[in-house]
Short mmCIF file of C-alpha atoms in Angstrom, two decimals:
data_model
loop_
_atom_site.label_atom_id
_atom_site.label_comp_id
_atom_site.label_asym_id
_atom_site.label_seq_id
_atom_site.Cartn_x
_atom_site.Cartn_y
_atom_site.Cartn_z
CA UNK A 1 53.67 85.91 121.86
CA UNK A 2 54.39 84.17 118.48
CA UNK A 3 53.35 80.91 118.58
CA UNK A 4 55.89 78.39 119.06
CA UNK A 5 55.04 76.27 115.71
CA UNK A 6 55.51 79.29 113.39
CA UNK A 7 58.89 80.17 114.75
CA UNK A 8 62.01 78.96 112.55
CA UNK A 9 65.12 79.48 114.60
CA UNK A 10 68.84 78.55 113.21
CA UNK A 11 69.68 77.88 116.99
CA UNK A 12 67.61 76.40 119.41
CA UNK A 13 68.73 76.03 122.74
CA UNK A 14 67.08 73.36 125.09
CA UNK A 15 67.75 73.42 128.78
CA UNK A 16 69.44 76.58 130.65
CA UNK A 17 72.56 75.82 132.63
CA UNK A 18 74.96 78.26 132.67
CA UNK A 19 76.74 76.75 129.33
CA UNK A 20 73.38 77.10 127.60
CA UNK A 21 72.76 80.69 128.66
CA UNK A 22 76.09 82.05 127.99
CA UNK A 23 76.26 80.35 124.30
CA UNK A 24 72.82 81.78 123.62
CA UNK A 25 74.10 85.21 124.48
CA UNK A 26 77.13 84.91 122.32
CA UNK A 27 75.26 83.48 119.34
CA UNK A 28 72.77 86.17 119.64
CA UNK A 29 75.67 89.08 119.50
CA UNK A 30 76.70 87.15 116.65
CA UNK A 31 73.65 87.53 114.43
CA UNK A 32 72.22 84.07 115.06
CA UNK A 33 68.46 83.70 115.98
CA UNK A 34 68.20 82.31 119.09
CA UNK A 35 65.17 80.45 120.77
CA UNK A 36 66.15 79.33 124.46
CA UNK A 37 63.49 77.19 126.21
CA UNK A 38 63.63 75.56 129.71
CA UNK A 39 61.59 72.93 131.18
CA UNK A 40 61.99 75.06 134.75
CA UNK A 41 60.49 78.30 135.54
CA UNK A 42 63.62 79.54 136.75
CA UNK A 43 67.12 80.38 134.93
CA UNK A 44 70.30 78.40 135.26
CA UNK A 45 68.72 74.79 135.54
CA UNK A 46 70.73 72.40 137.62
CA UNK A 47 73.07 75.08 138.81
CA UNK A 48 70.62 77.45 139.80
CA UNK A 49 70.55 79.78 143.14
CA UNK A 50 67.71 78.53 144.87
CA UNK A 51 65.27 81.11 147.24
CA UNK A 52 63.87 80.99 149.46
CA UNK A 53 65.53 78.52 152.16
CA UNK A 54 62.12 76.56 152.21
CA UNK A 55 62.67 75.56 148.78
CA UNK A 56 66.21 74.33 149.52
CA UNK A 57 64.45 72.29 152.35
CA UNK A 58 61.85 70.83 149.64
CA UNK A 59 64.64 70.32 147.09
CA UNK A 60 66.66 68.03 149.51
CA UNK A 61 63.19 66.21 151.01
CA UNK A 62 64.22 67.56 154.48
CA UNK A 63 61.10 67.63 156.60
CA UNK A 64 59.57 70.63 158.41
CA UNK A 65 60.62 74.24 157.52
CA UNK A 66 63.78 76.03 158.39
CA UNK A 67 64.28 77.08 162.49
CA UNK A 68 63.66 80.54 163.15
CA UNK A 69 67.18 80.69 163.52
CA UNK A 70 67.66 80.84 160.14
CA UNK A 71 66.29 84.25 160.02
CA UNK A 72 63.61 85.40 156.77
CA UNK A 73 63.61 82.49 153.93
CA UNK A 74 63.62 85.35 151.52
CA UNK A 75 67.41 86.41 152.64
CA UNK A 76 68.91 83.21 151.22
CA UNK A 77 70.19 82.78 147.48
CA UNK A 78 71.96 79.16 147.84
CA UNK A 79 73.82 78.07 144.96
CA UNK A 80 73.61 74.28 143.90
CA UNK A 81 76.74 74.30 142.27
CA UNK A 82 78.74 76.87 143.72
CA UNK A 83 82.27 78.35 141.70
CA UNK A 84 83.80 81.50 141.95
CA UNK A 85 85.23 83.62 138.76
CA UNK A 86 88.89 84.07 138.50
CA UNK A 87 89.37 88.05 138.40
CA UNK A 88 91.56 87.91 135.01
CA UNK A 89 89.90 84.75 133.80
CA UNK A 90 87.88 83.59 130.62
CA UNK A 91 84.48 84.28 132.29
CA UNK A 92 85.16 87.85 133.41
CA UNK A 93 86.41 88.47 129.73
CA UNK A 94 83.07 87.12 128.19
CA UNK A 95 81.31 89.29 131.28
CA UNK A 96 83.37 92.48 130.02
CA UNK A 97 83.32 92.07 126.10
CA UNK A 98 79.53 91.40 126.15
CA UNK A 99 79.10 94.05 128.91
CA UNK A 100 76.78 91.59 130.98
CA UNK A 101 78.26 93.41 133.89
CA UNK A 102 76.10 96.00 133.40
CA UNK A 103 73.52 93.79 134.82
CA UNK A 104 75.58 92.59 137.75
CA UNK A 105 77.77 93.62 140.83
CA UNK A 106 80.64 91.61 142.04
CA UNK A 107 82.52 91.63 145.38
CA UNK A 108 86.22 89.61 146.02
CA UNK A 109 86.55 86.74 147.93
CA UNK A 110 88.63 87.51 151.07
CA UNK A 111 90.90 84.74 151.14
CA UNK A 112 92.15 81.35 149.28
CA UNK A 113 93.49 78.72 151.37
CA UNK A 114 95.29 75.45 151.28
CA UNK A 115 95.10 72.36 153.58
CA UNK A 116 98.40 70.71 154.82
CA UNK A 117 98.68 68.25 157.86
CA UNK A 118 95.27 68.94 159.04
CA UNK A 119 95.26 72.69 159.39
CA UNK A 120 94.60 75.23 156.77
CA UNK A 121 97.28 78.22 155.56
CA UNK A 122 96.70 81.23 152.86
CA UNK A 123 97.78 80.32 149.69
CA UNK A 124 101.14 82.53 148.98
CA UNK A 125 101.12 83.62 145.41
CA UNK A 126 103.35 86.57 145.34
CA UNK A 127 106.96 86.67 146.27
CA UNK A 128 106.20 88.90 149.57
CA UNK A 129 103.63 86.25 150.59
CA UNK A 130 106.01 83.16 149.84
CA UNK A 131 108.25 84.98 152.78
CA UNK A 132 106.00 85.61 155.06
CA UNK A 133 104.10 82.32 154.71
CA UNK A 134 104.20 79.80 157.48
CA UNK A 135 103.43 77.14 155.16
CA UNK A 136 107.07 76.77 154.44
CA UNK A 137 110.44 76.71 156.11
CA UNK A 138 113.07 79.39 155.32
CA UNK A 139 114.82 77.62 152.53
CA UNK A 140 112.02 76.38 151.14
CA UNK A 141 110.61 79.93 151.02
CA UNK A 142 113.84 81.35 148.99
CA UNK A 143 113.56 78.49 146.68
CA UNK A 144 109.63 79.27 146.17
CA UNK A 145 110.44 82.97 145.79
CA UNK A 146 112.86 81.97 142.86
CA UNK A 147 110.16 79.88 141.06
CA UNK A 148 107.76 82.60 141.39
CA UNK A 149 110.17 85.15 139.68
CA UNK A 150 110.71 82.81 136.70
CA UNK A 151 107.16 82.28 136.52
CA UNK A 152 106.49 85.78 136.30
CA UNK A 153 109.07 86.57 133.85
CA UNK A 154 108.28 83.54 131.81
CA UNK A 155 107.55 84.54 128.04
CA UNK A 156 107.55 81.55 125.62
CA UNK A 157 108.97 83.53 122.67
CA UNK A 158 111.78 85.31 124.82
CA UNK A 159 114.59 82.41 125.21
CA UNK A 160 116.14 84.82 127.84
CA UNK A 161 113.21 84.19 130.38
CA UNK A 162 112.96 80.48 130.17
CA UNK A 163 116.19 79.79 131.89
CA UNK A 164 117.03 76.25 129.88
CA UNK A 165 113.57 75.34 130.05
CA UNK A 166 111.57 74.08 126.71
CA UNK A 167 107.75 74.80 127.19
CA UNK A 168 106.89 72.44 125.07
CA UNK A 169 108.89 69.84 126.11
CA UNK A 170 110.16 70.20 129.51
CA UNK A 171 107.63 68.58 132.07
CA UNK A 172 106.29 70.16 135.34
CA UNK A 173 108.13 67.53 137.57
CA UNK A 174 111.33 68.72 135.81
CA UNK A 175 110.84 72.46 136.59
CA UNK A 176 110.06 71.39 140.14
CA UNK A 177 113.21 69.81 140.01
CA UNK A 178 115.19 72.69 138.70
CA UNK A 179 114.05 74.75 141.56
CA UNK A 180 114.35 71.83 144.22
CA UNK A 181 110.70 72.41 145.43
CA UNK A 182 109.70 69.69 148.08
CA UNK A 183 106.34 68.03 148.11
CA UNK A 184 104.24 70.21 150.16
CA UNK A 185 105.33 73.07 147.70
CA UNK A 186 104.28 71.27 144.79
CA UNK A 187 101.32 70.28 145.94
CA UNK A 188 99.90 73.56 147.03
CA UNK A 189 101.61 75.01 143.47
CA UNK A 190 100.04 72.48 141.40
CA UNK A 191 96.56 72.20 143.27
CA UNK A 192 95.88 75.80 144.52
CA UNK A 193 97.53 77.60 142.09
CA UNK A 194 97.63 76.14 138.87
CA UNK A 195 94.21 74.60 139.97
CA UNK A 196 94.78 71.04 138.90
CA UNK A 197 92.17 68.42 140.39
CA UNK A 198 94.83 65.31 139.86
CA UNK A 199 98.72 65.16 139.54
CA UNK A 200 98.51 63.84 135.73
CA UNK A 201 99.93 67.34 134.67
CA UNK A 202 103.10 66.34 136.31
CA UNK A 203 104.27 64.31 133.36
CA UNK A 204 102.89 66.86 130.60
CA UNK A 205 104.82 69.87 129.23
CA UNK A 206 104.98 72.62 131.42
CA UNK A 207 103.93 75.93 129.50
CA UNK A 208 99.97 75.05 130.45
CA UNK A 209 100.99 75.11 134.12
CA UNK A 210 102.99 77.99 133.86
CA UNK A 211 100.13 79.99 132.13
CA UNK A 212 97.90 78.52 135.12
CA UNK A 213 99.83 79.72 137.80
CA UNK A 214 100.27 83.22 136.10
CA UNK A 215 96.67 83.59 135.50
CA UNK A 216 96.02 83.07 139.38
CA UNK A 217 99.04 85.90 139.89
CA UNK A 218 97.60 88.37 137.50
CA UNK A 219 93.97 87.42 139.13
CA UNK A 220 95.09 88.08 142.32
CA UNK A 221 96.87 91.34 141.26
CA UNK A 222 93.84 93.19 140.55
CA UNK A 223 92.16 93.24 143.56
CA UNK A 224 94.30 91.83 146.34
CA UNK A 225 92.80 89.82 148.69
CA UNK A 226 92.33 86.68 146.46
CA UNK A 227 91.93 85.92 142.52
CA UNK A 228 88.21 85.36 142.99
CA UNK A 229 85.31 86.99 142.52
CA UNK A 230 81.42 86.19 143.24
CA UNK A 231 78.44 88.13 142.11
CA UNK A 232 75.88 89.46 144.84
CA UNK A 233 72.93 87.39 144.86
CA UNK A 234 74.75 84.29 143.87
CA UNK A 235 75.27 82.79 140.75
CA UNK A 236 72.00 82.61 139.33
CA UNK A 237 72.29 86.25 138.43
CA UNK A 238 74.82 85.01 135.49
CA UNK A 239 72.49 83.08 133.57
CA UNK A 240 69.88 85.91 133.80
CA UNK A 241 72.18 88.44 132.58
CA UNK A 242 73.20 86.36 129.46
CA UNK A 243 69.69 85.83 129.00
CA UNK A 244 69.16 89.51 129.26
CA UNK A 245 71.85 89.98 126.31
CA UNK A 246 70.33 87.59 124.39
CA UNK A 247 67.07 88.90 124.15
CA UNK A 248 68.46 92.82 123.34
CA UNK A 249 69.83 91.06 120.24
CA UNK A 250 66.49 89.41 119.40
CA UNK A 251 66.80 86.17 121.23
CA UNK A 252 63.44 84.61 122.64
CA UNK A 253 63.09 83.06 126.22
CA UNK A 254 60.65 80.69 127.15
CA UNK A 255 60.52 79.41 130.78
CA UNK A 256 58.54 76.50 131.82
CA UNK A 257 58.45 74.69 128.46
CA UNK A 258 58.38 70.94 128.82
CA UNK A 259 60.50 69.68 125.61
CA UNK A 260 58.43 66.76 124.38
CA UNK A 261 60.54 65.27 121.53
CA UNK A 262 63.93 66.39 119.51
CA UNK A 263 62.52 65.90 115.74
CA UNK A 264 65.07 64.85 113.41
CA UNK A 265 65.37 64.05 109.88
CA UNK A 266 68.03 61.88 108.02
CA UNK A 267 70.08 61.63 111.55
CA UNK A 268 70.24 65.72 111.72
CA UNK A 269 68.19 67.80 114.57
CA UNK A 270 65.39 69.77 112.77
CA UNK A 271 63.07 71.03 115.64
CA UNK A 272 62.09 70.69 118.96
CA UNK A 273 58.37 69.89 120.10
CA UNK A 274 57.00 71.28 122.91
CA UNK A 275 53.23 71.26 123.91
CA UNK A 276 52.11 69.66 120.78
CA UNK A 277 54.12 72.46 118.62
CA UNK A 278 57.13 72.11 116.62
CA UNK A 279 60.03 74.90 116.66
CA UNK A 280 61.99 74.26 113.80
CA UNK A 281 65.98 74.73 113.77
CA UNK A 282 69.41 73.86 112.39
CA UNK A 283 71.51 73.30 115.75
CA UNK A 284 70.43 72.37 118.96
CA UNK A 285 72.71 73.16 122.34
CA UNK A 286 71.13 71.42 125.47
CA UNK A 287 72.71 69.74 128.74
CA UNK A 288 72.90 65.86 129.06
CA UNK A 289 69.87 65.52 130.51
CA UNK A 290 67.71 65.85 127.25
CA UNK A 291 69.70 63.09 125.38
CA UNK A 292 70.55 60.37 127.70
CA UNK A 293 71.40 58.38 124.69
CA UNK A 294 73.91 60.57 123.43
CA UNK A 295 75.86 60.91 126.38
CA UNK A 296 78.14 58.62 128.74
CA UNK A 297 78.96 58.52 132.63
CA UNK A 298 82.31 59.91 133.49
CA UNK A 299 82.03 59.71 137.28
CA UNK A 300 80.26 60.99 140.05
CA UNK A 301 80.75 64.41 142.35
CA UNK A 302 79.43 64.83 145.65
CA UNK A 303 78.61 68.27 147.04
CA UNK A 304 77.48 68.74 150.54
CA UNK A 305 75.92 72.42 151.01
CA UNK A 306 76.52 73.61 154.81
CA UNK A 307 74.84 76.42 156.81
CA UNK A 308 77.21 77.80 159.52
CA UNK A 309 76.46 80.47 162.38
CA UNK A 310 80.20 81.24 162.18
CA UNK A 311 83.09 82.03 160.02
CA UNK A 312 85.40 79.18 159.20
CA UNK A 313 88.54 78.78 161.84
CA UNK A 314 91.98 80.05 160.73
CA UNK A 315 90.52 82.20 158.03
CA UNK A 316 90.84 85.65 159.89
CA UNK A 317 87.28 85.49 160.19
CA UNK A 318 86.58 86.11 156.56
CA UNK A 319 83.36 86.75 154.86
CA UNK A 320 84.24 84.22 152.24
CA UNK A 321 87.02 82.12 151.10
CA UNK A 322 88.08 79.10 149.06
CA UNK A 323 89.93 76.18 150.63
CA UNK A 324 91.54 73.61 148.65
CA UNK A 325 92.76 70.27 150.05
CA UNK A 326 95.16 68.74 147.82
CA UNK A 327 94.40 64.74 146.94
CA UNK A 328 98.11 63.94 148.36
CA UNK A 329 97.31 65.24 151.78
CA UNK A 330 94.38 63.05 152.38
CA UNK A 331 95.69 59.90 150.39
CA UNK A 332 93.12 60.65 147.39
CA UNK A 333 93.25 60.72 143.63
CA UNK A 334 91.68 63.97 143.29
CA UNK A 335 91.25 67.14 145.52
CA UNK A 336 88.60 68.18 147.61
CA UNK A 337 87.08 71.86 147.40
CA UNK A 338 85.34 74.15 150.10
CA UNK A 339 84.14 77.66 148.97
CA UNK A 340 82.12 79.61 151.50
CA UNK A 341 80.11 82.92 151.33
CA UNK A 342 77.83 84.80 153.45
CA UNK A 343 75.19 87.65 153.89
CA UNK A 344 77.82 89.92 152.87
CA UNK A 345 76.86 88.74 149.11
CA UNK A 346 73.46 88.85 149.98
CA UNK A 347 72.86 84.98 150.09
CA UNK A 348 72.49 84.22 153.33
CA UNK A 349 70.56 85.79 156.37
CA UNK A 350 72.48 88.03 158.67
CA UNK A 351 75.32 86.43 160.29
CA UNK A 352 74.90 83.19 158.74
CA UNK A 353 77.62 81.50 156.17
CA UNK A 354 77.10 78.92 153.22
CA UNK A 355 79.81 76.66 153.18
CA UNK A 356 79.80 74.09 149.91
CA UNK A 357 82.47 71.11 150.19
CA UNK A 358 82.66 69.23 146.53
CA UNK A 359 84.59 66.22 145.35
CA UNK A 360 84.82 63.43 142.74
CA UNK A 361 83.61 60.34 144.34
CA UNK A 362 86.14 57.63 144.39
CA UNK A 363 84.55 55.01 146.74
CA UNK A 364 81.01 53.53 147.72
CA UNK A 365 81.16 55.86 150.56
CA UNK A 366 81.40 59.59 149.07
CA UNK A 367 80.51 61.28 152.43
CA UNK A 368 83.36 59.64 154.50
CA UNK A 369 85.71 60.73 151.39
CA UNK A 370 84.70 64.93 152.14
CA UNK A 371 84.98 64.13 156.09
CA UNK A 372 88.54 66.13 156.31
CA UNK A 373 86.73 69.25 154.87
CA UNK A 374 83.50 68.93 157.05
CA UNK A 375 85.73 68.63 160.12
CA UNK A 376 87.41 72.14 159.16
CA UNK A 377 83.42 73.74 158.98
CA UNK A 378 82.55 72.09 162.50
CA UNK A 379 80.07 73.30 164.13
CA UNK A 380 77.70 72.66 161.21
CA UNK A 381 74.14 74.10 161.81
CA UNK A 382 72.52 72.20 158.68
CA UNK A 383 73.65 69.65 155.71
CA UNK A 384 72.46 69.02 152.37
CA UNK A 385 73.79 66.32 150.76
CA UNK A 386 73.65 65.31 147.13
CA UNK A 387 75.47 62.87 144.91
CA UNK A 388 75.36 63.35 140.91
CA UNK A 389 76.42 61.58 138.14
CA UNK A 390 78.52 63.49 135.56
CA UNK A 391 78.13 62.93 131.81
CA UNK A 392 79.89 64.09 128.69
CA UNK A 393 78.96 63.71 124.98
CA UNK A 394 79.72 60.66 123.04
CA UNK A 395 80.48 62.60 119.91
CA UNK A 396 80.97 66.09 118.35
CA UNK A 397 77.59 66.71 117.14
CA UNK A 398 78.97 67.53 113.87
CA UNK A 399 76.74 65.02 112.06
CA UNK A 400 73.32 65.57 114.16
CA UNK A 401 74.21 69.33 114.72
CA UNK A 402 73.35 68.35 118.78
CA UNK A 403 75.64 69.97 120.78
CA UNK A 404 75.93 68.74 124.27
CA UNK A 405 77.24 70.35 127.40
CA UNK A 406 79.24 68.60 129.86
CA UNK A 407 78.02 68.16 133.65
CA UNK A 408 79.41 70.63 136.29
CA UNK A 409 82.74 69.08 137.79
CA UNK A 410 83.28 69.64 141.57
CA UNK A 411 85.87 72.61 141.03
CA UNK A 412 85.21 75.97 142.66
CA UNK A 413 86.10 78.13 139.46
CA UNK A 414 84.77 78.67 135.99
CA UNK A 415 87.52 77.93 133.68
CA UNK A 416 86.82 74.28 133.02
CA UNK A 417 83.31 75.33 132.17
CA UNK A 418 84.60 78.22 129.96
CA UNK A 419 86.93 75.60 128.11
CA UNK A 420 83.57 73.51 127.48
CA UNK A 421 81.78 76.67 126.14
CA UNK A 422 84.55 77.38 123.68
CA UNK A 423 84.74 73.91 122.74
CA UNK A 424 81.12 73.78 121.68
CA UNK A 425 81.26 77.33 120.06
CA UNK A 426 84.03 75.76 117.78
CA UNK A 427 82.11 72.66 116.77
CA UNK A 428 79.06 74.70 116.04
CA UNK A 429 80.79 77.81 113.97
CA UNK A 430 83.95 75.66 112.92
CA UNK A 431 86.30 78.52 114.10
CA UNK A 432 88.17 79.11 117.29
CA UNK A 433 86.38 81.16 120.07
CA UNK A 434 87.73 84.88 119.84
CA UNK A 435 87.18 87.29 122.42
CA UNK A 436 87.45 90.43 120.39
CA UNK A 437 84.53 88.95 118.29
CA UNK A 438 82.48 89.28 121.36
CA UNK A 439 82.97 93.19 121.66
CA UNK A 440 79.61 94.42 120.82
CA UNK A 441 79.74 96.88 117.80
CA UNK A 442 80.03 100.67 118.94
CA UNK A 443 76.89 101.35 117.48
CA UNK A 444 74.79 99.28 119.66
CA UNK A 445 71.29 99.88 120.77
CA UNK A 446 72.59 101.68 123.74
CA UNK A 447 74.71 104.24 121.20
CA UNK A 448 78.24 105.40 121.99
CA UNK A 449 77.89 107.07 125.35
CA UNK A 450 76.53 104.38 127.40
#
């Protein structure tokens, strides 16, 4: 292998969270020479999938080994930060346009549910589901059906479809009032369909929210059961797929590579020092752990990984599902999320289920905050609890050319992560992220017929 000290790389990427892995693949396709260094021996950084199960016990400092009832340790791939992919969302588009899908297999998540009054209900997102849902009364169903019809036909460039709504001025509160929707319906629409974490969106122009609901409905329409996809063998497969893509286009990967120093000249990054050698670079992408002096704490998130021997009650014995607990239902400022997967996705031993609860920390007793979600999962065979700080960059990186990703938020989907990727891309290149640019040339190394 070429010695590190002799490498000159226009972009060097330090730590391999999913954002960095995806960006390294994109930059490689765009003709940049990329060196990807990771202090870990595995891909994915803090968002890795852990296998075997024994390693998860060690990571959380649990005494002893997993009991025999857990099955073979190697049958487990447990995501530390679980997220689903919206079937019509940004990450799926990235996967399709870069053809990383050739390395991955996906399964549709079997159901999406919302919490109301201590029970969970399937999220209605089509007019037919709305009419059949037990989440609403008869008159509410009719009003919600009209609202969904309005959203489905909505086209900001066609005034006939707007029904007097100004997409850039009318707030979402006013749209809900227009259709006379009650608080419970507003809750699940904003949080389980538009996937907002708080209620701040209510007083903002409605265009963004309408587009989010359309994305949910379009994603659902692709596969029917739910709008979400999940890769077989866990999310650790995603960074590996983009790593392969980067390698095909000339990128270099180095695992187990400790980062000793970021080399600066006149306030700009010029290299990364590892094991006494320096790789020269013009730009650096890294996660907050490499640059604690360039990030600020923006909150905390609690995640609880729960191992179950049964599907979650009232989900029709689903092998996989998402549950959103809207903030108002449990007197909080932010939502609680549950995502559950199982042996059907090759991430757990036969007959076992992994459910992960996450939310933004709001008090000094985070575990008490997520109790409503844990009660839905009982009985729980084993819990793994973590509370992590969330960080964001203190500057845009234009002067230093160090571009820092954000810590993962509690949401159970990748849309916010993709927004971070597009934001870093714009700061690095000066141009907006364009999905079409990511399409490979027809005469790539696979040829035309692949």
